[in-house]
mmCIF file of C-alpha atoms in Angstrom:
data_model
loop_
_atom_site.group_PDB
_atom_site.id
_atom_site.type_symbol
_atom_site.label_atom_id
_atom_site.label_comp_id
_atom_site.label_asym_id
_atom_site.label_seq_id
_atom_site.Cartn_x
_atom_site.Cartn_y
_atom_site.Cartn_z
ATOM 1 C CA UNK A 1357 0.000 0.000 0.000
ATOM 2 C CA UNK A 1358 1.781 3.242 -1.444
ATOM 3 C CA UNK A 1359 1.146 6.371 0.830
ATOM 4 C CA UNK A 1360 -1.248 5.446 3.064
ATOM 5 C CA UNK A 1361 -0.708 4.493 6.864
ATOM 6 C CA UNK A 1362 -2.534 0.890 6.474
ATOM 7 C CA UNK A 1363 -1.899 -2.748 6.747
ATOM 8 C CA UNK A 1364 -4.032 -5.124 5.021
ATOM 9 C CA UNK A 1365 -5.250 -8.268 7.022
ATOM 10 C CA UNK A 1366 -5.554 -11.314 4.392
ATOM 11 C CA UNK A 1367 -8.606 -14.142 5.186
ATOM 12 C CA UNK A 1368 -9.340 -16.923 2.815
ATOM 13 C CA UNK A 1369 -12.689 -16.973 1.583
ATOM 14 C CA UNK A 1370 -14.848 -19.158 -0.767
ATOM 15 C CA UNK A 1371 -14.562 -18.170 -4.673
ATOM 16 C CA UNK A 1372 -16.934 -15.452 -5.737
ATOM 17 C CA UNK A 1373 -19.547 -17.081 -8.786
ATOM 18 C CA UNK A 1374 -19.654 -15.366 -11.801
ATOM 19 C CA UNK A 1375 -21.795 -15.362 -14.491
ATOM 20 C CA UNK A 1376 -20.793 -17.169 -17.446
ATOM 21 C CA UNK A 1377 -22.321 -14.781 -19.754
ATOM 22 C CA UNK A 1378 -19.753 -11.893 -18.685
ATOM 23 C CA UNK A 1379 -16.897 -12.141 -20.822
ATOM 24 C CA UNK A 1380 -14.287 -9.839 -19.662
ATOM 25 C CA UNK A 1381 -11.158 -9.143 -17.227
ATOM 26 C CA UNK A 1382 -11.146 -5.696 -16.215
ATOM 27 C CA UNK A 1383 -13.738 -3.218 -15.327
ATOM 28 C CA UNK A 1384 -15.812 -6.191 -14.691
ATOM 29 C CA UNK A 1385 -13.435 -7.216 -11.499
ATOM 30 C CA UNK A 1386 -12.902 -3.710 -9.930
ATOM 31 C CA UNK A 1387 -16.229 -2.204 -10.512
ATOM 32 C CA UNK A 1388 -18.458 -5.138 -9.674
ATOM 33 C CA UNK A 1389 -20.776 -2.012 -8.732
ATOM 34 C CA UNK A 1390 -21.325 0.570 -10.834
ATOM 35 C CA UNK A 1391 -22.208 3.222 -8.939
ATOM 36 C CA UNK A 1392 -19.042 2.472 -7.049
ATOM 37 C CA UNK A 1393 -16.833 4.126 -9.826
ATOM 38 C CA UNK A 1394 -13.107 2.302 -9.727
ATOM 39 C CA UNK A 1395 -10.592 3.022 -12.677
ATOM 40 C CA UNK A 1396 -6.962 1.717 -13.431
ATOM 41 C CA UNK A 1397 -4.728 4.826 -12.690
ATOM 42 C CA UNK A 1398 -1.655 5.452 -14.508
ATOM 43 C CA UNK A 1399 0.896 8.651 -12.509
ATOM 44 C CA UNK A 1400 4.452 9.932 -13.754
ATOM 45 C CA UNK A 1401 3.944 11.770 -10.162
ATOM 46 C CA UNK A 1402 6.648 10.758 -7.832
ATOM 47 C CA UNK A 1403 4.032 10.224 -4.425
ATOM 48 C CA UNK A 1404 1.957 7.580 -6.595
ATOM 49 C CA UNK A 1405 3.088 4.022 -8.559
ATOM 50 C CA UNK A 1406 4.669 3.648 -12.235
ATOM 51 C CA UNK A 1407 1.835 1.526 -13.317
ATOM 52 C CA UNK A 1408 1.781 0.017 -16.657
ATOM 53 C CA UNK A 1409 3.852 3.058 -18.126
ATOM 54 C CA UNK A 1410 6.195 2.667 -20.818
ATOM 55 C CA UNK A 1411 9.842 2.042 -19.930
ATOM 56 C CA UNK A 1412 8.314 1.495 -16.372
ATOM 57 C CA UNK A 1413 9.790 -0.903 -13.413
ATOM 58 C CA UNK A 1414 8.809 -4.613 -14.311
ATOM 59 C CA UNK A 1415 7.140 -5.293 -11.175
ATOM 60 C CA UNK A 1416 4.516 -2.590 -12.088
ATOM 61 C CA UNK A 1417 3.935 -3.439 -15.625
ATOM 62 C CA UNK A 1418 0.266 -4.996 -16.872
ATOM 63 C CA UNK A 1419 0.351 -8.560 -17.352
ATOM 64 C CA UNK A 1420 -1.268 -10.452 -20.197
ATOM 65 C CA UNK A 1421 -0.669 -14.520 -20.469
ATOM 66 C CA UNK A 1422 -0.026 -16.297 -23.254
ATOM 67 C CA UNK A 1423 -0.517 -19.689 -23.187
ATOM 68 C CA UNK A 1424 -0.908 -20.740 -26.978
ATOM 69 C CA UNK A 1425 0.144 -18.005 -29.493
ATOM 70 C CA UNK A 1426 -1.672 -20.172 -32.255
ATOM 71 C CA UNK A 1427 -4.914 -20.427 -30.666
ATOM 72 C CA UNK A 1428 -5.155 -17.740 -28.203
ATOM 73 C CA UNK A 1429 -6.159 -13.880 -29.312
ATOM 74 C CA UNK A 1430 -6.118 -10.623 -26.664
ATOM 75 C CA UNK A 1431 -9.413 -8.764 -26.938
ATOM 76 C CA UNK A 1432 -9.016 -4.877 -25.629
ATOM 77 C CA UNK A 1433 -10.564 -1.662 -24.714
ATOM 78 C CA UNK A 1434 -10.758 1.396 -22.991
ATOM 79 C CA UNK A 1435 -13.352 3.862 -21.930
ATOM 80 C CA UNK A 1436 -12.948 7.611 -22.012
ATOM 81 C CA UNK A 1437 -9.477 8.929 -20.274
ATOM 82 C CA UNK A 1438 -9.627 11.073 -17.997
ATOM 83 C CA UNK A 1439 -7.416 13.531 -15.949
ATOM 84 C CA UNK A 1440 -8.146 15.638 -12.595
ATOM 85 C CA UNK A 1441 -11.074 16.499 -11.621
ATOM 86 C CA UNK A 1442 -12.874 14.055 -14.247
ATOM 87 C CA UNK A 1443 -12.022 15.832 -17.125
ATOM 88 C CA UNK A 1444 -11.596 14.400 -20.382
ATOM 89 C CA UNK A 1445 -8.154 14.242 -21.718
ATOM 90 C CA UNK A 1446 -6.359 14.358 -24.904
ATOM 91 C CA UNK A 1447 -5.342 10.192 -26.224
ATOM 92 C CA UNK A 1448 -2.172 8.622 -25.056
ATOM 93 C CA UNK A 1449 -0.039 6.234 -27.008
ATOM 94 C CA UNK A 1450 0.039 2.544 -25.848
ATOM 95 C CA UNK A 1451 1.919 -0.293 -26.899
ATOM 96 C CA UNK A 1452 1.741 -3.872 -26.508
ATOM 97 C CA UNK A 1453 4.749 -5.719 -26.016
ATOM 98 C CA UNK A 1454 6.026 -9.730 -26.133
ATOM 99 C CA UNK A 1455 7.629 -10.903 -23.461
ATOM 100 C CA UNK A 1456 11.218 -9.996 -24.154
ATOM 101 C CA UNK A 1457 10.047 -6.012 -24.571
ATOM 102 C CA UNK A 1458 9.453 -5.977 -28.144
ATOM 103 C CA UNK A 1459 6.822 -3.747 -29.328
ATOM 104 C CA UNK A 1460 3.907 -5.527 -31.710
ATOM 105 C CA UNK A 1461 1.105 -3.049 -31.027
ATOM 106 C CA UNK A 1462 1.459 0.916 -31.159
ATOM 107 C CA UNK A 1463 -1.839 2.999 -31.141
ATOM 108 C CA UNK A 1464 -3.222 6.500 -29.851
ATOM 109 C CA UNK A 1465 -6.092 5.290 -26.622
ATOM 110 C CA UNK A 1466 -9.302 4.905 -28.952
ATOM 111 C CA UNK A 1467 -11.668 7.880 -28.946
ATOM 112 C CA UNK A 1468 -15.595 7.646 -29.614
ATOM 113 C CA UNK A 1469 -16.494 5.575 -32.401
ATOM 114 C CA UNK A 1470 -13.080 3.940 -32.893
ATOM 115 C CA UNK A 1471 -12.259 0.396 -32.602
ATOM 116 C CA UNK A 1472 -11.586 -0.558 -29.092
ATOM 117 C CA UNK A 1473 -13.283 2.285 -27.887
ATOM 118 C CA UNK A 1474 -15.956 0.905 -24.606
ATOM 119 C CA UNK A 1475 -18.922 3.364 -24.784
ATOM 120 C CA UNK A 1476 -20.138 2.376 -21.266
ATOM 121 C CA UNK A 1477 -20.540 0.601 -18.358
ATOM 122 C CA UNK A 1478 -22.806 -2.439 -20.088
ATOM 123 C CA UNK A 1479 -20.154 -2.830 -22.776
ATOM 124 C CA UNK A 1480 -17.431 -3.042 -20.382
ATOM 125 C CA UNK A 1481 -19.392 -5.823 -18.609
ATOM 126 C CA UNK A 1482 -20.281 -7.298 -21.538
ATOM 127 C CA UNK A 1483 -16.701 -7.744 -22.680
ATOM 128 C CA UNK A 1484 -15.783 -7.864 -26.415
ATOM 129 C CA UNK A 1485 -18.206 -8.367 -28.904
ATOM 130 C CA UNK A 1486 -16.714 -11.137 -30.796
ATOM 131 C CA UNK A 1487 -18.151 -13.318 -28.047
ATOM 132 C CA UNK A 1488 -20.706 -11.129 -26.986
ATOM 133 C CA UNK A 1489 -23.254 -9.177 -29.081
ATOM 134 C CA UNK A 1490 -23.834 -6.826 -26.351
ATOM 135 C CA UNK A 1491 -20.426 -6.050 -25.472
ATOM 136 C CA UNK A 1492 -17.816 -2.970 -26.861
ATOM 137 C CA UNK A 1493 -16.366 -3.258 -30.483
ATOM 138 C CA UNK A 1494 -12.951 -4.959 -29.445
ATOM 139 C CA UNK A 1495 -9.342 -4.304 -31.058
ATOM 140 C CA UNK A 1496 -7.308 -7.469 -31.037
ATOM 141 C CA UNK A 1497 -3.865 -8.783 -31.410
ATOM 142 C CA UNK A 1498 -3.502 -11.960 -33.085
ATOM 143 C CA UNK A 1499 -0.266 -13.794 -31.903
ATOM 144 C CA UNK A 1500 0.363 -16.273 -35.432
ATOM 145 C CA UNK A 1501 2.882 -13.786 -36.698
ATOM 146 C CA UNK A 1502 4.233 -12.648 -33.076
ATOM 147 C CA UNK A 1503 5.155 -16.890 -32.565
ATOM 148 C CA UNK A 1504 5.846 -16.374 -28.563
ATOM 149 C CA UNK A 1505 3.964 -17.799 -25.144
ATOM 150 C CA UNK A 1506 4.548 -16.231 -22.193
ATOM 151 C CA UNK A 1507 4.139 -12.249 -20.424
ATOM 152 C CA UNK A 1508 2.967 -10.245 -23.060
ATOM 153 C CA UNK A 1509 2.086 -6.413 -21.197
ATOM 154 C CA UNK A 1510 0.758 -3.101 -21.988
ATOM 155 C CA UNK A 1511 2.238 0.286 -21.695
ATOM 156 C CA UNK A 1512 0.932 3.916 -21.514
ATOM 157 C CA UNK A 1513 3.043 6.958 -22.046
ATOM 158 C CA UNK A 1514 2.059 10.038 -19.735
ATOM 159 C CA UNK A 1515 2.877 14.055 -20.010
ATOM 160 C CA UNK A 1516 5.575 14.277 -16.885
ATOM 161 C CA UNK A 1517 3.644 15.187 -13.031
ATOM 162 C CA UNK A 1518 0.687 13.985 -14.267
ATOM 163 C CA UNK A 1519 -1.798 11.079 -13.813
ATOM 164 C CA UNK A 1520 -4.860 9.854 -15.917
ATOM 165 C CA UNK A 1521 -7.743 7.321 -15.800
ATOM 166 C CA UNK A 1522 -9.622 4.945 -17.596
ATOM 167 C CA UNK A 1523 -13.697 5.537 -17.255
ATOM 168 C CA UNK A 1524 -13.492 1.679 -18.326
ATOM 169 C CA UNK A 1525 -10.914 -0.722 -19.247
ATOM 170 C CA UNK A 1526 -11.419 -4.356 -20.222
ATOM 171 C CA UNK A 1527 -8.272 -7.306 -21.460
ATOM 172 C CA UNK A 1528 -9.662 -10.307 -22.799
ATOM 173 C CA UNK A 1529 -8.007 -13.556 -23.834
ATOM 174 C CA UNK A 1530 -10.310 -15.771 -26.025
ATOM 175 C CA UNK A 1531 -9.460 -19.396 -27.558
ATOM 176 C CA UNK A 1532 -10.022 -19.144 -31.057
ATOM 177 C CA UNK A 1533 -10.733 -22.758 -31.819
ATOM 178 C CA UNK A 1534 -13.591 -22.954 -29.044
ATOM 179 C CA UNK A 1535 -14.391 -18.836 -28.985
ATOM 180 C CA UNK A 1536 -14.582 -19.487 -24.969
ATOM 181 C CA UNK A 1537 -13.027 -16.455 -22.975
ATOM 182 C CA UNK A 1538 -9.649 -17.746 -20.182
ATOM 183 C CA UNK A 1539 -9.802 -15.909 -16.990
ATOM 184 C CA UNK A 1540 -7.047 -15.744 -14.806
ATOM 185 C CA UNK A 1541 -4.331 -14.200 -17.619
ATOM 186 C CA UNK A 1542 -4.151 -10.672 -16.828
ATOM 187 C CA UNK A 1543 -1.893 -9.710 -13.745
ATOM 188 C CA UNK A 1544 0.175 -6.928 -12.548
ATOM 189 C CA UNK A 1545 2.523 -7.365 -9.043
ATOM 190 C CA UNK A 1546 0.548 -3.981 -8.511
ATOM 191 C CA UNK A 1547 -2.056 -2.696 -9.522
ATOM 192 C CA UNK A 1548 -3.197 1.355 -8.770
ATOM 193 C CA UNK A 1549 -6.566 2.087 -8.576
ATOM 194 C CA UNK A 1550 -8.856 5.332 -8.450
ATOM 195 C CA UNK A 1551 -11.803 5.507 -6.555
ATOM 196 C CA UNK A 1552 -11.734 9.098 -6.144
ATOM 197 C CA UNK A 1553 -13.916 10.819 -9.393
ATOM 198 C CA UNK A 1554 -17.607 9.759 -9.434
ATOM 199 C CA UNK A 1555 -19.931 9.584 -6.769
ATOM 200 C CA UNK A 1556 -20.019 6.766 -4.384
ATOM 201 C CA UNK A 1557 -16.395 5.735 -3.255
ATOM 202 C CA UNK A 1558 -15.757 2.097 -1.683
ATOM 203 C CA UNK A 1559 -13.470 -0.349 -3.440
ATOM 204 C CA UNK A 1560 -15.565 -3.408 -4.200
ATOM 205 C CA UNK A 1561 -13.840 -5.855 -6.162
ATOM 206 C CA UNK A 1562 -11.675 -8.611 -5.624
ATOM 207 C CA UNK A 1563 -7.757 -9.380 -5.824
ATOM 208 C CA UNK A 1564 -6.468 -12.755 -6.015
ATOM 209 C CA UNK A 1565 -2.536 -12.781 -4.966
ATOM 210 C CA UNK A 1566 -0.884 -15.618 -6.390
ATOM 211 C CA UNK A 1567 2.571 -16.433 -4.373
ATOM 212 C CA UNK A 1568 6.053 -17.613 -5.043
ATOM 213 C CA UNK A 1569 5.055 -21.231 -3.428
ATOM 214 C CA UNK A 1570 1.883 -21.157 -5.615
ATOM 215 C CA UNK A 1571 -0.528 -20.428 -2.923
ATOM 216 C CA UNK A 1572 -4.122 -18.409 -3.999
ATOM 217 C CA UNK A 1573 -5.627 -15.653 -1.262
ATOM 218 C CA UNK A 1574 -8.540 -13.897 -2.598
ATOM 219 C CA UNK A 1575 -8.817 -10.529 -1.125
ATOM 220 C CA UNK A 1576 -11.480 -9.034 -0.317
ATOM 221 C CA UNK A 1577 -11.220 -5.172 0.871
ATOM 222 C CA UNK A 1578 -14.845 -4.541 2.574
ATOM 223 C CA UNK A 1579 -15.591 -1.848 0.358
ATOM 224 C CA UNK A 1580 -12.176 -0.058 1.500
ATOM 225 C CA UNK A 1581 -12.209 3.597 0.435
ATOM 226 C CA UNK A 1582 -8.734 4.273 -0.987
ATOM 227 C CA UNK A 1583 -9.284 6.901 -3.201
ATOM 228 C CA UNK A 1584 -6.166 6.906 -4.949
ATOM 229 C CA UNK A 1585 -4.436 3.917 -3.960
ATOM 230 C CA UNK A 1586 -1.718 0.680 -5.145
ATOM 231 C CA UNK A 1587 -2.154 -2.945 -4.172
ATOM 232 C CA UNK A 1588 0.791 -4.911 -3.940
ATOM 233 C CA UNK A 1589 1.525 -8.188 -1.817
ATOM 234 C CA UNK A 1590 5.172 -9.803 -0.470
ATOM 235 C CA UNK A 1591 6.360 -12.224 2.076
ATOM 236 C CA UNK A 1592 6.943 -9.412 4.940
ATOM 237 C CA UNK A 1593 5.412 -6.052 4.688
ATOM 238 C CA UNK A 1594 6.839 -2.279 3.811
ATOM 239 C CA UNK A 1595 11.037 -3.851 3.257
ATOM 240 C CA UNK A 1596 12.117 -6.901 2.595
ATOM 241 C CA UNK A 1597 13.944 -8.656 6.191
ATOM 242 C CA UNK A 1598 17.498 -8.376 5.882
ATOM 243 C CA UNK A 1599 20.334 -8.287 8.121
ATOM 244 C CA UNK A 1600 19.699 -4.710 9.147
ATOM 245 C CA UNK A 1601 15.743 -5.509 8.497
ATOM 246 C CA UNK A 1602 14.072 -7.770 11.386
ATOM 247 C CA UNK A 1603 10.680 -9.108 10.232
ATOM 248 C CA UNK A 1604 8.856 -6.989 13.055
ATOM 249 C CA UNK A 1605 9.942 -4.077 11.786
ATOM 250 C CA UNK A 1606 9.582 -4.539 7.361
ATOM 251 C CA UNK A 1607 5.509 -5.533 8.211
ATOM 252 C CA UNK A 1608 5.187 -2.401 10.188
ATOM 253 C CA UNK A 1609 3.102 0.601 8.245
ATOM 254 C CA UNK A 1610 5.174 3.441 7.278
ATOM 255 C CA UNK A 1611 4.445 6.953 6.110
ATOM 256 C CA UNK A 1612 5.150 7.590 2.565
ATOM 257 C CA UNK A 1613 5.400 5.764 -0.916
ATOM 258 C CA UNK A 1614 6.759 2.359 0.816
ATOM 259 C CA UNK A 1615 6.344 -1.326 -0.911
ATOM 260 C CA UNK A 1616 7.767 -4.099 -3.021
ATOM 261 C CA UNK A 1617 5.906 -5.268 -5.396
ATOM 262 C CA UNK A 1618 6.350 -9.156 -5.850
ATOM 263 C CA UNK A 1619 3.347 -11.974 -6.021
ATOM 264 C CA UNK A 1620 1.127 -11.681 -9.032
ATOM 265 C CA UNK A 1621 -2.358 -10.606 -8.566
ATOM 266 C CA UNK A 1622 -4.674 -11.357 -10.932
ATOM 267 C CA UNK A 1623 -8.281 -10.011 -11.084
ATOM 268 C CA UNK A 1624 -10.122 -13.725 -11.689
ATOM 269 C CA UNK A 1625 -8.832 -17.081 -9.983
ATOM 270 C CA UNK A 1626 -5.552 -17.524 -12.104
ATOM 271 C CA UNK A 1627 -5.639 -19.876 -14.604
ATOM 272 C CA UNK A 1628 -5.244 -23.414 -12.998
ATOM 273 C CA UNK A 1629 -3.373 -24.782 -16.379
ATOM 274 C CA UNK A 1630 -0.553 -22.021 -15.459
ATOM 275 C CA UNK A 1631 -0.621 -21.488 -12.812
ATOM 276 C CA UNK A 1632 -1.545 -24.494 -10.234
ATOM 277 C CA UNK A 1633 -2.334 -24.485 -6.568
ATOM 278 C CA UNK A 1634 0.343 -25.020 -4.088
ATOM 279 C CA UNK A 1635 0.742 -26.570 -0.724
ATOM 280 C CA UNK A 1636 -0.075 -24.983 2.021
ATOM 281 C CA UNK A 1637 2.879 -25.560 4.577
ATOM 282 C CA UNK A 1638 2.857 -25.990 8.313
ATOM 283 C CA UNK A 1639 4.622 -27.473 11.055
ATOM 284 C CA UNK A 1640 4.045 -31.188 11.442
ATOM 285 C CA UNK A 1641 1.882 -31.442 13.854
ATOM 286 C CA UNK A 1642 3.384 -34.973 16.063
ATOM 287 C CA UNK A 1643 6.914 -33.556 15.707
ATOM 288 C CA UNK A 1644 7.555 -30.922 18.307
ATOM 289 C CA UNK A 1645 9.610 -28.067 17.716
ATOM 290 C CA UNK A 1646 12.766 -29.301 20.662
ATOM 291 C CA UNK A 1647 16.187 -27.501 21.527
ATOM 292 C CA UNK A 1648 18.313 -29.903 20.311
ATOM 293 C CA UNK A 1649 21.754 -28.743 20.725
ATOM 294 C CA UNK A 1650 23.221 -25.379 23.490
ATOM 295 C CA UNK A 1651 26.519 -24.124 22.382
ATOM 296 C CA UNK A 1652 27.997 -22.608 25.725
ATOM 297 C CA UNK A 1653 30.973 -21.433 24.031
ATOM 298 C CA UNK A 1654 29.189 -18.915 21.614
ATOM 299 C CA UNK A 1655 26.273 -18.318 23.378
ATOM 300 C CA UNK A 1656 23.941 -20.297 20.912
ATOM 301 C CA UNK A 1657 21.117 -22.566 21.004
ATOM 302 C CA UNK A 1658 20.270 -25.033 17.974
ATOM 303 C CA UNK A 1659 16.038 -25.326 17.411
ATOM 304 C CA UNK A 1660 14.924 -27.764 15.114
ATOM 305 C CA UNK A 1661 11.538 -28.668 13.616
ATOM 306 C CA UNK A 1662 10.086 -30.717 10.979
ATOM 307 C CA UNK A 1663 7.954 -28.847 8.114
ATOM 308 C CA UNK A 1664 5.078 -29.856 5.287
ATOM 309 C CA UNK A 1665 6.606 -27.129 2.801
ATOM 310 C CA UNK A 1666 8.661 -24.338 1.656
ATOM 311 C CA UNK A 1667 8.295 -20.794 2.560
ATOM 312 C CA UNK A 1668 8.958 -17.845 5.110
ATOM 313 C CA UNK A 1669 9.418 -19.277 9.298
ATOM 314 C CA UNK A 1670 9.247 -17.575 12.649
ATOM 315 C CA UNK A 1671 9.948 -18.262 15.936
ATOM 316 C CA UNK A 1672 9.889 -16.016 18.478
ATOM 317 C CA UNK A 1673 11.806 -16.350 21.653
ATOM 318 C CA UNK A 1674 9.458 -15.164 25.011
ATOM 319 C CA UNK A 1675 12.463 -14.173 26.750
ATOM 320 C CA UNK A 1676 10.240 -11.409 28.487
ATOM 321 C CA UNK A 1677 8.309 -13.743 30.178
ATOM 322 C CA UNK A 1678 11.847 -13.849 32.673
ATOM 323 C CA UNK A 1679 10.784 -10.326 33.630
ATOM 324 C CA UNK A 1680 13.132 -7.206 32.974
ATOM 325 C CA UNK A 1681 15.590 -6.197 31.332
ATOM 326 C CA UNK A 1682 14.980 -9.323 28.842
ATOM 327 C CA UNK A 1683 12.761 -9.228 25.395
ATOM 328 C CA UNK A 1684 11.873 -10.942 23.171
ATOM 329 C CA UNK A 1685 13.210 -11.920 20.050
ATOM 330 C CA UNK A 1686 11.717 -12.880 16.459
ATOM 331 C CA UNK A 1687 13.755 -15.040 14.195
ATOM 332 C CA UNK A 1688 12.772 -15.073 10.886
ATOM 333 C CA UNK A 1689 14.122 -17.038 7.671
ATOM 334 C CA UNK A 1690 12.905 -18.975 4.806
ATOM 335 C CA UNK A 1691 12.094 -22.473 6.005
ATOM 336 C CA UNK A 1692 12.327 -26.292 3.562
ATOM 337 C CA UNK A 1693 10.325 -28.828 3.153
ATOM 338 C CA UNK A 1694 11.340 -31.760 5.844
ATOM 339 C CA UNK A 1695 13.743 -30.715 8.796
ATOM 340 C CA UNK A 1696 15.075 -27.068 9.148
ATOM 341 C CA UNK A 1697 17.421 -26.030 12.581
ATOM 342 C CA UNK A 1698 17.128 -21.970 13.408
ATOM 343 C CA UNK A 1699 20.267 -21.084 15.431
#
């Protein structure tokens, strides 16, 4: 969370149902509610995120998924941009670009009446027409010539100490030989979001974080009023733990623009086919965590414990239950699957 004193609090819930007959990833996902207005926000302001800019950080680029460049086509389009105060802007150029960088795709932002262009809120739901009658008249990007799977992402280049948004946006990847839509292909390690410009504010979509040991969270922010805001998610918090970085102190909220971006979170359920569900670890439950060796000499203590899988470990040390002038202590380390010893 860029700029905002706040700490998120993450609670697995079931999967939200959707209607087969909406055919889109975008607007759909973070406007679930229309008259709860939420828009994509690109910012070459320093206070605010690089989203999806061109030449931007990779961690803050827009994610699209390629599975199958000879099967699979990316539907797009955008609503009317906007800049402060909700008023319309002049176009921007955007790009779309393979995974190694290369542009395929250069274009002004579509304008009323031009291909691509999503006229409102019905359209954006509706997703693209070439699957749906009622949707938005959809530019494309067929992938035969382009002959590459993987990351493709979209780019927007901004005036300098500026932001814009998108009244609607909408990325859609269809299978050509079944003309079925895939969910769970667009991503960004952070997405920034305006709730700020029409009406009723309250974030009311979902965010599903997908994590380095393949583990799904769906995210649900209570109608969270962030106004302008990022979303990002990482093992620890504000910093990554380090030697000068204990985990107690990287989790706590900061003042200012403070984050890493690093999971992928992906407006649907990701794709299952790419991206699988993990294991989630724990300690075993009939082994107990023992002190198995004291090192007198250098003041040490050996703790080991037995766990299911691989990720990020604590243990804190109640030292302050001895009474003063003794703490406690939190060590913190990336753990393995089977036995791991935390000196």
């Amino acid at each position: 969370m860029a700029g905002y004193l706040l700490r998120f609090v993450f609670i697995l819930t079931p999967f939200l149902l959707l209607s087969n007959q909406l055919l889109a990833e975008g607007t759909k996902e973070i406007m679930p509610v229309e008259a709860n207005d939420a828009r994509i926000l690109l910012s070459t302001q320093n206070s605010r995120d690089p989203f999806a800019l061109y030449n931007g950080d990779t961690n803050y680029r827009l994610y699209i998924h390629i599975k199958d460049y000879t099967r699979e086509v990316i539907y797009f389009g955008l609503g009317q941009i906007r800049r402060s105060n909700n008023q319309t802007a002049n176009p921007l150029t955007y790009r779309i670009h393979k995974p190694d960088g290369t542009i395929i795709f250069e274009k002004q932002t579509p304008q009323t009446g031009a291909t691509g262009f999503i006229n409102n809120y019905a359209e954006a739901i509706a997703g693209p027409n070439y699957l749906n009658a009622a949707g938005y008249n959809g530019d494309s990007m067929y992938l035969n010539t382009v002959a590459a799977n993987g990351d493709y992402f979209m780019t927007f280049q901004l005036p300098g100490n500026t932001y814009r948004t998108f009244e609607y946006f909408d990325i859609t990847v269809v299978d050509t030989s079944t003309n079925t839509k895939i969910d769970g292909r667009v991503f960004s390690r952070n997405w920034q979001i305006s709730t700020y410009e029409e009406g009723i504010t309250g974030y009311l979509g979902y965010m599903f974080i997908y994590s380095q040991d393949s583990i799904i969270t769906r995210f649900n922010p209570n109608g969270f009023d962030g106004r302008h805001f990022s979303f990002s998610c990482n093992p620890s918090g504000c910093y990554p733990v380090g030697p000068t970085m204990p985990a107690n102190e990287a989790r706590k909220s900061v003042e200012g623009r403070h984050n890493y971006p690093l999971y992928r979170v992906f407006l649907n359920d990701p794709d299952s086919i790419i991206y699988p569900s993990g294991q989630l670890g724990s300690l075993v439950q009939n082994v107990p965590v023992v002190q198995t060796t004291t090192y007198c000499d250098s003041g040490t203590i050996d703790f080991t414990f037995e766990v299911t899988a691989t990720g990020s470990g604590e243990l804190m040390l109640k030292c302050s239950d001895l009474g003063p002038p003794y703490v406690d202590r939190l060590l913190s380390d990336t753990v393995y699957q089977g036995w791991n010893t935390y000196t």
